[in-house]
Coordinates of C-alpha atoms in Angstrom, one line a residue:
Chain M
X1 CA 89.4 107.2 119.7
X2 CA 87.8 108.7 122.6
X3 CA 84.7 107.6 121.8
X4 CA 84.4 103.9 122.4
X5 CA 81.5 102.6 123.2
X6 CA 82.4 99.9 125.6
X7 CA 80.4 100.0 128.3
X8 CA 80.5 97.7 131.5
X9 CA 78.1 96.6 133.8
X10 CA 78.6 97.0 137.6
X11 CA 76.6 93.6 138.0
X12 CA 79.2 91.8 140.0
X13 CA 81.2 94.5 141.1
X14 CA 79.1 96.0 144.4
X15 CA 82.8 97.1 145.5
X16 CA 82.3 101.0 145.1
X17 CA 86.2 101.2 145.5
X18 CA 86.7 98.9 142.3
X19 CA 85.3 101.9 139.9
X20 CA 86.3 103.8 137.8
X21 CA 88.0 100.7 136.2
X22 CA 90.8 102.2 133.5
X23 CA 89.5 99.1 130.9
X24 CA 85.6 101.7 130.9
X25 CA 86.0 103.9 128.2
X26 CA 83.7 107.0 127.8
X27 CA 80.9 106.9 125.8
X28 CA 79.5 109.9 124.4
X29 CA 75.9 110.2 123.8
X30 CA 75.4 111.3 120.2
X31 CA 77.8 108.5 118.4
X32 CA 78.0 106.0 121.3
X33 CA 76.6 102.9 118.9
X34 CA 79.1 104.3 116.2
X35 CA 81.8 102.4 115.7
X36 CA 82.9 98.4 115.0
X37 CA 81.7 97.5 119.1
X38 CA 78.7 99.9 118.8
X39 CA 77.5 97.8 115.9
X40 CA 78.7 94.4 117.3
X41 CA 76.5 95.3 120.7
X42 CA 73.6 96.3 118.3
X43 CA 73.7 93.2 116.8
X44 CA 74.3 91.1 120.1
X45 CA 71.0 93.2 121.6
X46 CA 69.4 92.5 118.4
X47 CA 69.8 89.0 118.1
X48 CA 69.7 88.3 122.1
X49 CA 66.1 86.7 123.4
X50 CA 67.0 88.3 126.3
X51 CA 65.2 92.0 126.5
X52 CA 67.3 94.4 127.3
X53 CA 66.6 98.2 127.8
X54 CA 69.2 101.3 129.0
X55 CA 67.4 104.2 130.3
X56 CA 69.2 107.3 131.2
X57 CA 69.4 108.9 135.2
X58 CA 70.9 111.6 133.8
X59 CA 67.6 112.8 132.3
X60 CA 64.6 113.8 133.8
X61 CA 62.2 110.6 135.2
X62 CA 65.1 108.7 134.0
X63 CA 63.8 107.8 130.3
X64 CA 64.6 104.9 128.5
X65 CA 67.3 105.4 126.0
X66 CA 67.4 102.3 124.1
X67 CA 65.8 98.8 123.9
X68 CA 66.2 95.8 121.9
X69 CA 64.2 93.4 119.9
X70 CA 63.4 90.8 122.2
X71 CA 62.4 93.9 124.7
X72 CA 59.4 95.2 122.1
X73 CA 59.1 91.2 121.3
X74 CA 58.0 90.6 125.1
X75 CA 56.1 94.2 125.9
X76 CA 54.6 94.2 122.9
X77 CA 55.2 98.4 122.3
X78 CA 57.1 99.5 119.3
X79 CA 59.7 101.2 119.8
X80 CA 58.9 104.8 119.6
X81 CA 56.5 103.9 122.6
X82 CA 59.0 102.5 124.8
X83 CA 61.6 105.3 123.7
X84 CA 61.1 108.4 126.3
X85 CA 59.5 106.5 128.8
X86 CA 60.1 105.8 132.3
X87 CA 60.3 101.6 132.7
X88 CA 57.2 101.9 135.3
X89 CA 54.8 102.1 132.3
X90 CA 54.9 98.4 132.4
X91 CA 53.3 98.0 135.8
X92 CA 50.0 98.1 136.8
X93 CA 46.8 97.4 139.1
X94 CA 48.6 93.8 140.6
X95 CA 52.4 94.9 140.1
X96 CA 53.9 94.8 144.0
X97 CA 54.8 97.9 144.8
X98 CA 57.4 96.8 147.7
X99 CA 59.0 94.7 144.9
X100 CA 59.3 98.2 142.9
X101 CA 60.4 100.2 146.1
X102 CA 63.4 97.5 145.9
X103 CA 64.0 98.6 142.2
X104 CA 63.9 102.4 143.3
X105 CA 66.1 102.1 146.4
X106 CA 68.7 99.7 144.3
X107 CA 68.2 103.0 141.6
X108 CA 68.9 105.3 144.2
X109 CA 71.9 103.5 145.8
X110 CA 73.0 102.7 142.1
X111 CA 73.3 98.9 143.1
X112 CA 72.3 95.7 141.4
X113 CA 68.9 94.6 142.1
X114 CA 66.9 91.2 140.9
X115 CA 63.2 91.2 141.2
X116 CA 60.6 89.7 139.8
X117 CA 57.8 92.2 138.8
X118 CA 54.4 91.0 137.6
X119 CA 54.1 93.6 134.2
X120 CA 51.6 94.7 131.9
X121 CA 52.1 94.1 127.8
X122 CA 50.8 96.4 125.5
X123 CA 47.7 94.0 125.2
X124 CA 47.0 94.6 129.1
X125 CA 48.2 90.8 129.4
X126 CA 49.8 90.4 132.6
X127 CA 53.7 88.2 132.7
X128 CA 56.4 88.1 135.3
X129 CA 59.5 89.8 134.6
X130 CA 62.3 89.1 136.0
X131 CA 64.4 92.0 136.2
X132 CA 68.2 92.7 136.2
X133 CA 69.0 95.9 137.5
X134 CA 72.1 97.8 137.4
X135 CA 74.6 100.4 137.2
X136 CA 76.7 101.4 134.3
X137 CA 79.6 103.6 134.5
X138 CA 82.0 105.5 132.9
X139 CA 86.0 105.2 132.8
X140 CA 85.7 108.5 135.4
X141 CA 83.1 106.6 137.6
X142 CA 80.1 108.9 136.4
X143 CA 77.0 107.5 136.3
X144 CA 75.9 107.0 132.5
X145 CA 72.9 104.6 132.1
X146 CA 70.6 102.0 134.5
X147 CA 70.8 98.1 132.5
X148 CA 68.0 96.5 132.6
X149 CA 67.3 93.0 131.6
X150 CA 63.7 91.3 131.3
X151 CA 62.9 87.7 131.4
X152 CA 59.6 86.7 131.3
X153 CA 59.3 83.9 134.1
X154 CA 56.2 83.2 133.8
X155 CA 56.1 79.7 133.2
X156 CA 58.4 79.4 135.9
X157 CA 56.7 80.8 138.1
X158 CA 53.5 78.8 137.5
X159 CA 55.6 75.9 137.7
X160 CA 56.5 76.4 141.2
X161 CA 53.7 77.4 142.3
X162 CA 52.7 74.0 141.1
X163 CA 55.3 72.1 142.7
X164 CA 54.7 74.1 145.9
X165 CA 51.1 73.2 145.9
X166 CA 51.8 69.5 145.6
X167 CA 53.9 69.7 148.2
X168 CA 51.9 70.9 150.4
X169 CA 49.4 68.7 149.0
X170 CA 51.3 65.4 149.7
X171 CA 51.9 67.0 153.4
X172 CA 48.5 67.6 154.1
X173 CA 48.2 63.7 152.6
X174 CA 50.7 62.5 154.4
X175 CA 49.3 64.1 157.9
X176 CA 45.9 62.7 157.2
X177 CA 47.1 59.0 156.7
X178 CA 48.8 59.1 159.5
X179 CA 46.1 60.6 161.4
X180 CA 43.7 58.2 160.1
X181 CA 45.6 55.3 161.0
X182 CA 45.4 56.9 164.7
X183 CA 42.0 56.7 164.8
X184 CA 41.0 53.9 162.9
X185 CA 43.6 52.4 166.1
X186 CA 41.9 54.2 168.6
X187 CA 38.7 52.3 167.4
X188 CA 40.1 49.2 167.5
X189 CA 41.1 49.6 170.9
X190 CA 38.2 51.2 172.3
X191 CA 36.2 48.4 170.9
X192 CA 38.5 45.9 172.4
X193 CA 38.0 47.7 176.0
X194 CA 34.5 47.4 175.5
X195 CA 34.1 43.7 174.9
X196 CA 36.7 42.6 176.7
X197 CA 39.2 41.4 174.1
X198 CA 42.4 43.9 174.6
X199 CA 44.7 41.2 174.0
X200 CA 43.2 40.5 170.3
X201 CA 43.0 43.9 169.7
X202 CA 46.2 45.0 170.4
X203 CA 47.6 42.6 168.5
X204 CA 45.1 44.0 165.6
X205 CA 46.8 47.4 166.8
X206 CA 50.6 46.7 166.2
X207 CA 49.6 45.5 162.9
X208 CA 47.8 48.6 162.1
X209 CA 50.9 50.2 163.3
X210 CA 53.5 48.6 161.3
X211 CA 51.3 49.7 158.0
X212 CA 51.2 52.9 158.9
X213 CA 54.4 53.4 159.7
X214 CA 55.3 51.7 156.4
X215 CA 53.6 54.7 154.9
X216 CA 55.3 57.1 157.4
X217 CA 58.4 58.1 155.3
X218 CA 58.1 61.0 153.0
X219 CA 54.9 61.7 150.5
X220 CA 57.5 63.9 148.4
X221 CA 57.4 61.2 145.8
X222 CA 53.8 60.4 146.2
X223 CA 53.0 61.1 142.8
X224 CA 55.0 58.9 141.3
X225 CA 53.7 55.8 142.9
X226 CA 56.9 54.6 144.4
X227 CA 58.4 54.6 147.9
X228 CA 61.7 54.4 148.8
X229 CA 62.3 50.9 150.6
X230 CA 65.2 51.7 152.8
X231 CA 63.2 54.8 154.4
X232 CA 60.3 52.8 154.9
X233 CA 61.7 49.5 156.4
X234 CA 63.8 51.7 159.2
X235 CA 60.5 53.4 160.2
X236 CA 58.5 49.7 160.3
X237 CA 61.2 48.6 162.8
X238 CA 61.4 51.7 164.6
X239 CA 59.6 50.6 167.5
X240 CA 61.2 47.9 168.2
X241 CA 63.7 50.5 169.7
X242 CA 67.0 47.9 168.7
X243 CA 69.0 50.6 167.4
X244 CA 72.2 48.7 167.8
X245 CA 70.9 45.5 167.2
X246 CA 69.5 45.9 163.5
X247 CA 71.8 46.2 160.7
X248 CA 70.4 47.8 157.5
X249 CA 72.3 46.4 154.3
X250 CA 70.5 47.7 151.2
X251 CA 70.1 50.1 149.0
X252 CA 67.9 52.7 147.1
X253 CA 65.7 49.9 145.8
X254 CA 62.3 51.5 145.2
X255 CA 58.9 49.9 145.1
X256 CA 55.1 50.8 144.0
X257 CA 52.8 51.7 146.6
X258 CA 51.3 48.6 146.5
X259 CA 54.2 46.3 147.6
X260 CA 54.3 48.2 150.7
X261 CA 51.4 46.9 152.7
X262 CA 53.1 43.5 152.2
X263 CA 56.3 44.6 152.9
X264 CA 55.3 46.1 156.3
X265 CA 53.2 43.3 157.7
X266 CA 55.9 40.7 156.8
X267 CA 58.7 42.7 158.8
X268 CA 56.2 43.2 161.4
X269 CA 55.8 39.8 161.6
X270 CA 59.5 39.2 161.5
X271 CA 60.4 41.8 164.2
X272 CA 57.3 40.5 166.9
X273 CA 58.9 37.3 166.7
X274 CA 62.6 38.1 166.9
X275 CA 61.6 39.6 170.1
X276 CA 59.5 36.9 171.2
X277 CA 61.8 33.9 169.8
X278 CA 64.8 35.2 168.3
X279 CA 67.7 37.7 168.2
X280 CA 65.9 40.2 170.0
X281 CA 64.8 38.2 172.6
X282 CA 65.0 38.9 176.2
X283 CA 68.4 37.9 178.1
X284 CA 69.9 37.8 174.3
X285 CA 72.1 40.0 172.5
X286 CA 71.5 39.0 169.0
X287 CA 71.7 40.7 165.8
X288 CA 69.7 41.5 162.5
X289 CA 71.0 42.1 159.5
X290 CA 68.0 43.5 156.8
X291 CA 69.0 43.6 153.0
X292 CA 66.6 44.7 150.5
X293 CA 67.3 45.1 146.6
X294 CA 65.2 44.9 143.0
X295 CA 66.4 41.9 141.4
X296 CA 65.2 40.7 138.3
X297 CA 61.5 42.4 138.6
X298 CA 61.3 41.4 142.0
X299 CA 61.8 42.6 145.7
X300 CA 63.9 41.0 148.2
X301 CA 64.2 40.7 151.1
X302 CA 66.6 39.0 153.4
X303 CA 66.6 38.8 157.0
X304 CA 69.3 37.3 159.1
X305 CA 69.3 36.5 162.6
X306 CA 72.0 35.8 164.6
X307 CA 73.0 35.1 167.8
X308 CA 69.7 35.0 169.7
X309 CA 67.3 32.7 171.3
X310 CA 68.6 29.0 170.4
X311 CA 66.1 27.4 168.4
X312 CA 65.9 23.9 167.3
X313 CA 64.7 23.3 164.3
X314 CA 61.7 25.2 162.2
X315 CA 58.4 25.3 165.1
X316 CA 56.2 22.3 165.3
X317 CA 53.4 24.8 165.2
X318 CA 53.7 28.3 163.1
X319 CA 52.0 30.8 165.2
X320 CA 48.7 33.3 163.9
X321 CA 51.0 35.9 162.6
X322 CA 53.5 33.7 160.9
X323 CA 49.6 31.8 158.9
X324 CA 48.6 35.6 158.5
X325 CA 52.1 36.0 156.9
X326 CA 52.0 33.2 154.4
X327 CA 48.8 33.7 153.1
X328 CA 49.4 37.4 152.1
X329 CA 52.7 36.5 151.0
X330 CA 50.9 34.3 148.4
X331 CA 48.1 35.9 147.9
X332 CA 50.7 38.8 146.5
X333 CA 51.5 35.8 144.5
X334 CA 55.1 36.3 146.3
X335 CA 57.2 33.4 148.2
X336 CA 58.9 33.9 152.3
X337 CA 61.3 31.4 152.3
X338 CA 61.9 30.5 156.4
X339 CA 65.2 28.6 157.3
X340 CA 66.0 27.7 161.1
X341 CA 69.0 27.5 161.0
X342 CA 70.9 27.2 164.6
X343 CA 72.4 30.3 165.1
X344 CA 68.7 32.3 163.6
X345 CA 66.1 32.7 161.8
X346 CA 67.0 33.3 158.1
X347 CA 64.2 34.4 156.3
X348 CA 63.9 35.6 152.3
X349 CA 60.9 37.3 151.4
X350 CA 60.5 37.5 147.1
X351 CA 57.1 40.3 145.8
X352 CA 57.0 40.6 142.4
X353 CA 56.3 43.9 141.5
X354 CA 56.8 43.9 137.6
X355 CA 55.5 42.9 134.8
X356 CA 51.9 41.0 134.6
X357 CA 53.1 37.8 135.2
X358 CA 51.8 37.4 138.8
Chain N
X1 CA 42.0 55.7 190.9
X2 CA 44.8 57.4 192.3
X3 CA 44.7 61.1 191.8
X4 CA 48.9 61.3 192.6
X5 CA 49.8 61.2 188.7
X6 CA 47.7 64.0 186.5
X7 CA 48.5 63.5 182.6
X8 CA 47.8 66.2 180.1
X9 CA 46.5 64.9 177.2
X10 CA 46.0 67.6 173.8
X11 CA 44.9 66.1 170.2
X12 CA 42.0 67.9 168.5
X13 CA 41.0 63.6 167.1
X14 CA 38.6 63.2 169.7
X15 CA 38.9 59.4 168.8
X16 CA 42.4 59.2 169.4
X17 CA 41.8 61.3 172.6
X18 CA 39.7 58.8 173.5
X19 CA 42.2 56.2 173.5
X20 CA 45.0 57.8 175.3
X21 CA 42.5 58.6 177.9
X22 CA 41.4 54.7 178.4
X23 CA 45.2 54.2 178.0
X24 CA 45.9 56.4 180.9
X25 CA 43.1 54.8 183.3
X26 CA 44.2 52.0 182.7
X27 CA 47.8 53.0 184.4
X28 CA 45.0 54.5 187.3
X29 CA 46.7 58.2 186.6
X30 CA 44.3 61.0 186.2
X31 CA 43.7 61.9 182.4
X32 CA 42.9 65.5 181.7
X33 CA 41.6 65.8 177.8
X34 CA 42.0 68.9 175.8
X35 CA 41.1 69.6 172.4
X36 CA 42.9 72.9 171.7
X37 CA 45.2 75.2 173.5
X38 CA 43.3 77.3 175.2
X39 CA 41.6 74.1 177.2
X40 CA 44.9 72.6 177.4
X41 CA 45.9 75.6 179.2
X42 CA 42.8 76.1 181.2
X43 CA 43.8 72.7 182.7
X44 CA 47.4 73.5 183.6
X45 CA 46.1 76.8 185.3
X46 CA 43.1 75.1 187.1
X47 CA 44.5 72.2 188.7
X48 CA 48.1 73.4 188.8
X49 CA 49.5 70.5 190.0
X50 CA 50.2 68.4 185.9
X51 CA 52.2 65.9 186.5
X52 CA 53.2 64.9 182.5
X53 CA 51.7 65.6 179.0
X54 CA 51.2 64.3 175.9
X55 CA 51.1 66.7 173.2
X56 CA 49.6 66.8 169.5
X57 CA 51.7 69.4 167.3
X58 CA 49.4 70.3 164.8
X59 CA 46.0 71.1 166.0
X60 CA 42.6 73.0 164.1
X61 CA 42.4 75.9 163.0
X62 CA 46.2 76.1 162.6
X63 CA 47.2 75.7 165.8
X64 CA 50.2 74.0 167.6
X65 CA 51.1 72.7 170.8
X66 CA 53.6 75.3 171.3
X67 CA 52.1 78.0 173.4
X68 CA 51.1 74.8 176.5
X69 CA 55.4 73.3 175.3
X70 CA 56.3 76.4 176.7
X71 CA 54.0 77.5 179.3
X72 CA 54.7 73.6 180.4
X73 CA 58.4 74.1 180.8
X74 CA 57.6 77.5 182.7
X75 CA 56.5 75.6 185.3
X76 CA 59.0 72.6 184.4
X77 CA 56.5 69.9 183.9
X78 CA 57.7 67.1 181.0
X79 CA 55.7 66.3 177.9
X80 CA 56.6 64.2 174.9
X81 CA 55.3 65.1 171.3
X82 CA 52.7 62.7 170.0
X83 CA 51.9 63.9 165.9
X84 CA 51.7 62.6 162.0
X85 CA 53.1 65.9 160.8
X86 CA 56.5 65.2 160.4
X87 CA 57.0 67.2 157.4
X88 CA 55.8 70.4 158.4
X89 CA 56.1 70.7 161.6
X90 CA 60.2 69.8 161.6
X91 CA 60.4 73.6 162.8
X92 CA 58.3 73.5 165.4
X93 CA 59.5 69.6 166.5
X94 CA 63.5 71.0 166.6
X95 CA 62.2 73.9 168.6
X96 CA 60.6 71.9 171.2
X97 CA 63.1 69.7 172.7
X98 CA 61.3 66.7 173.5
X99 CA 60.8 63.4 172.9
X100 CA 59.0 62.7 169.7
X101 CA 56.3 59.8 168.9
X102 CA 55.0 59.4 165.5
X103 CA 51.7 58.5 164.8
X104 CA 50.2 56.3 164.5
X105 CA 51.3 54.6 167.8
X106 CA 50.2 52.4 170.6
X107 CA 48.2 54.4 173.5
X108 CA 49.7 52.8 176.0
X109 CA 52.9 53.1 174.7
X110 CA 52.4 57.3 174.4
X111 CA 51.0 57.5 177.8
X112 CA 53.9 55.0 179.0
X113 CA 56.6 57.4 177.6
X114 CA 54.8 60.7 178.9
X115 CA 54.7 58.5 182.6
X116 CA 58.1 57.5 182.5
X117 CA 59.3 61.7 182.7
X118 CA 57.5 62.3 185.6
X119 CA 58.1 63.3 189.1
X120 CA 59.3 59.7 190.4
X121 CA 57.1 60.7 193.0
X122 CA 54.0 60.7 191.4
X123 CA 54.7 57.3 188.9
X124 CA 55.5 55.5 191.5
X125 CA 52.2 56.6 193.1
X126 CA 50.8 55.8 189.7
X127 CA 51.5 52.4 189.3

């Protein structure tokens, strides 16, 4: 039989050299749903949710020849309105028209094309298509029908337009905070020139720092309420500029929002006075290791000292910021568990940040 | 104050302005404040002799620091990027090759770092 109507999409074949492929049989116009693959592809374009129309170049304004269910399902035309037609009758006012110059070049250069099209229903409703265009040939390499395939993206569309807008959202956040924090410093120290009191101030500053830099990392998640821990401890010690000297051990531990003002100050705490007293102290080439995981409802955190300043024994008196430390610590209804030992400072810090049993 | 050592200083917070000017008197270098380009660049034209600045990336009316990055490495004078927007502006921070401080961040430290690129010349005159 001559007459089969198999016919083959040039979707993923761009190669003009791969056509006239010997496996495309000719398909005559009058019978070419005829036989047992003409009924199977009626049924498969019946049954398909995907609408799918042919329309014919080889006719004047390029009519559409056939369309299936799903097609009249998402237009909304019956069929002998569609049937005739050139595909444009589903644009309208807000359709882009350099989107359809893509679909009339691609029609032109018989390519494949993907575009998404915003269309008109019968009903004047508007949705976005998302059209596959493309060539079908012949087994001699003629030109026999356009394919077209419509999905109605919609939803997808709103979606990311969503997704993009939160974004953005949680960037111009994100900038804000940051910028906030700049000036709420920049008061603080202007205040501190003014009566006098730089050192107090600056010392008011770094802490001001460390919190917003705890708050630094990424607002992508923002909206979930969690942060990422290791993200956010690496930019609270940034400053401290001891690349080679700090060893990050943990993992992708996450916790809420809240934990993080805690979590900031103490390693701020911890940092100023490795510097000062400990590993990172001047003349000194000590380390820090810095774990952090979720363990049963809880965050810890473990910092290790080594090889720093000797000490001897815990200080007879605990300075400002290591009081400032252990009251938040509780007040977060948390423990920081200090041990001096000889070669460091071995510190655990435990926030609960489960559960209602604080 | 010694007028050897001229620092640029461009953020469109006037508070935060504010404090890197104090923070730049207090190293008894000249501050020059701008809140947008076009004073930013009025300043590099006028006095012509800019010894270092300190650059905001994302200013109002959605502008950046770019046009004064360049017109400053015209004329070969270092700056260091001083912004919050991390995020957005990652095309605009890989384009300008310079040393980056996030905000929020100590003054003195900013205007420290801008300093420290200077003619040798004109810190040591500085300090």
């Amino acid at each position: 039989m001559a007459d089969r109507p198999e016919v083959h999409s040039q979707a993923s074949q761009r190669d003009p050299n791969a056509r006239p492929r010997r496996d495309m049989k000719d398909v005559g116009h009058e019978d070419r749903f005829s036989d047992t693959s003409g009924v199977l592809f009626e049924q498969a374009m019946a049954q398909t949710r995907m609408a799918v129309c042919l329309s014919d170049p080889n006719l004047p304004d390029q009519p559409i020849v056939f369309a299936n269910r799903a097609f009249r399902r998402l237009t909304g035309y019956d069929e002998h309105e569609i049937l005739g037609r050139n595909c444009r009758f589903l644009q309208g006012p807000k359709t882009d028209r350099a989107e359809v110059s893509r679909v009339r070049e691609a029609i032109e250069n018989e390519d494949v094309v993907v575009v998404e099209l915003l269309n008109y229903r019968k009903d004047g409703t508007e949705f976005w298509n998302a059209l596959h265009l493309g060539p079908i040939y012949d087994a001699q390499g003629k030109l026999l029908y356009f394919f077209g395939s419509q999905w109605d993206v919609s939803d997808v569309r709103a979606a990311r337009e969503e997704e993009r807008h939160a974004r953005a959202m949680a960037r111009e956040l994100s900038h804000r905070i940051k910028n906030m924090f700049s000036v709420i410093s920049g008061i603080v120290n202007v205040m501190g020139r003014v009566r006098g009191v730089e050192d107090t101030t600056s010392e008011i500053n770094s802490r001001i720092h460390a919190l917003g830099r705890a708050y630094e990392t990424t607002l992508d998640e923002a909206s979930v309420g969690v942060i990422d821990l290791g993200p956010a401890v690496k930019a609270i010690l940034e400053p401290y500029a001891v690349d080679e000297r700090v060893k990050f051990l943990g993992n992708g531990a996450q916790v809420p929002f809240s934990a993080m003002s805690l979590i900031g100050l103490v390693l701020h705490e911890l940092a100023a006075n490795a510097t000062r007293y400990g590993a990172w102290a001047e003349g000194y080439d000590g380390q820090v290791s810095v774990d952090w995981q979720r363990r049963d409802g809880n965050a810890v955190l473990t910092w290790i000292e080594t090889g720093g300043a000797p000490i001897s024994g815990a200080p007879a008196h605990s300075g400002t910021g290591a009081t400032i430390m252990n009251r938040m610590v509780a007040a977060a209804r948390g423990t920081i568990e200090r041990e001096w030992k000889p070669e460091g400072l071995h510190a655990v810090l435990t926030v609960p940040i489960e559960g209602g049993n604080t | 104050m010694i007028d050897g050592c001229r620092i640029l200083l461009l953020d469109d917070e006037p508070l935060i302005l504010m404090d890197l000017e104090f923070a730049a008197e207090d190293r008894e270098c000249r501050p020059l404040t701008a809140t947008n380009v076009r004073e930013a660049l009025a300043h590099i034209e006028a006095q012509g002799s800019v010894s270092c600045a300190v650059l905001d990336v994302t200013l109002r009316d959605g502008e950046t620091c770019m046009p004064v990055a360049r017109e400053l490495e015209r004329r070969e004078i270092p700056y260091i990027l001083h912004s919050g927007d991390l995020n957005r502006q990652e095309g605009t921070l890989a384009a300008l090759n310079a040393r980056l401080i996030a905000k929020p961040a100590c003054s003195s430290k900013v205007v420290d770092a801008a300093l420290s690129l200077a003619e040798p010349a004109a810190s040591r005159q500085a300090s």
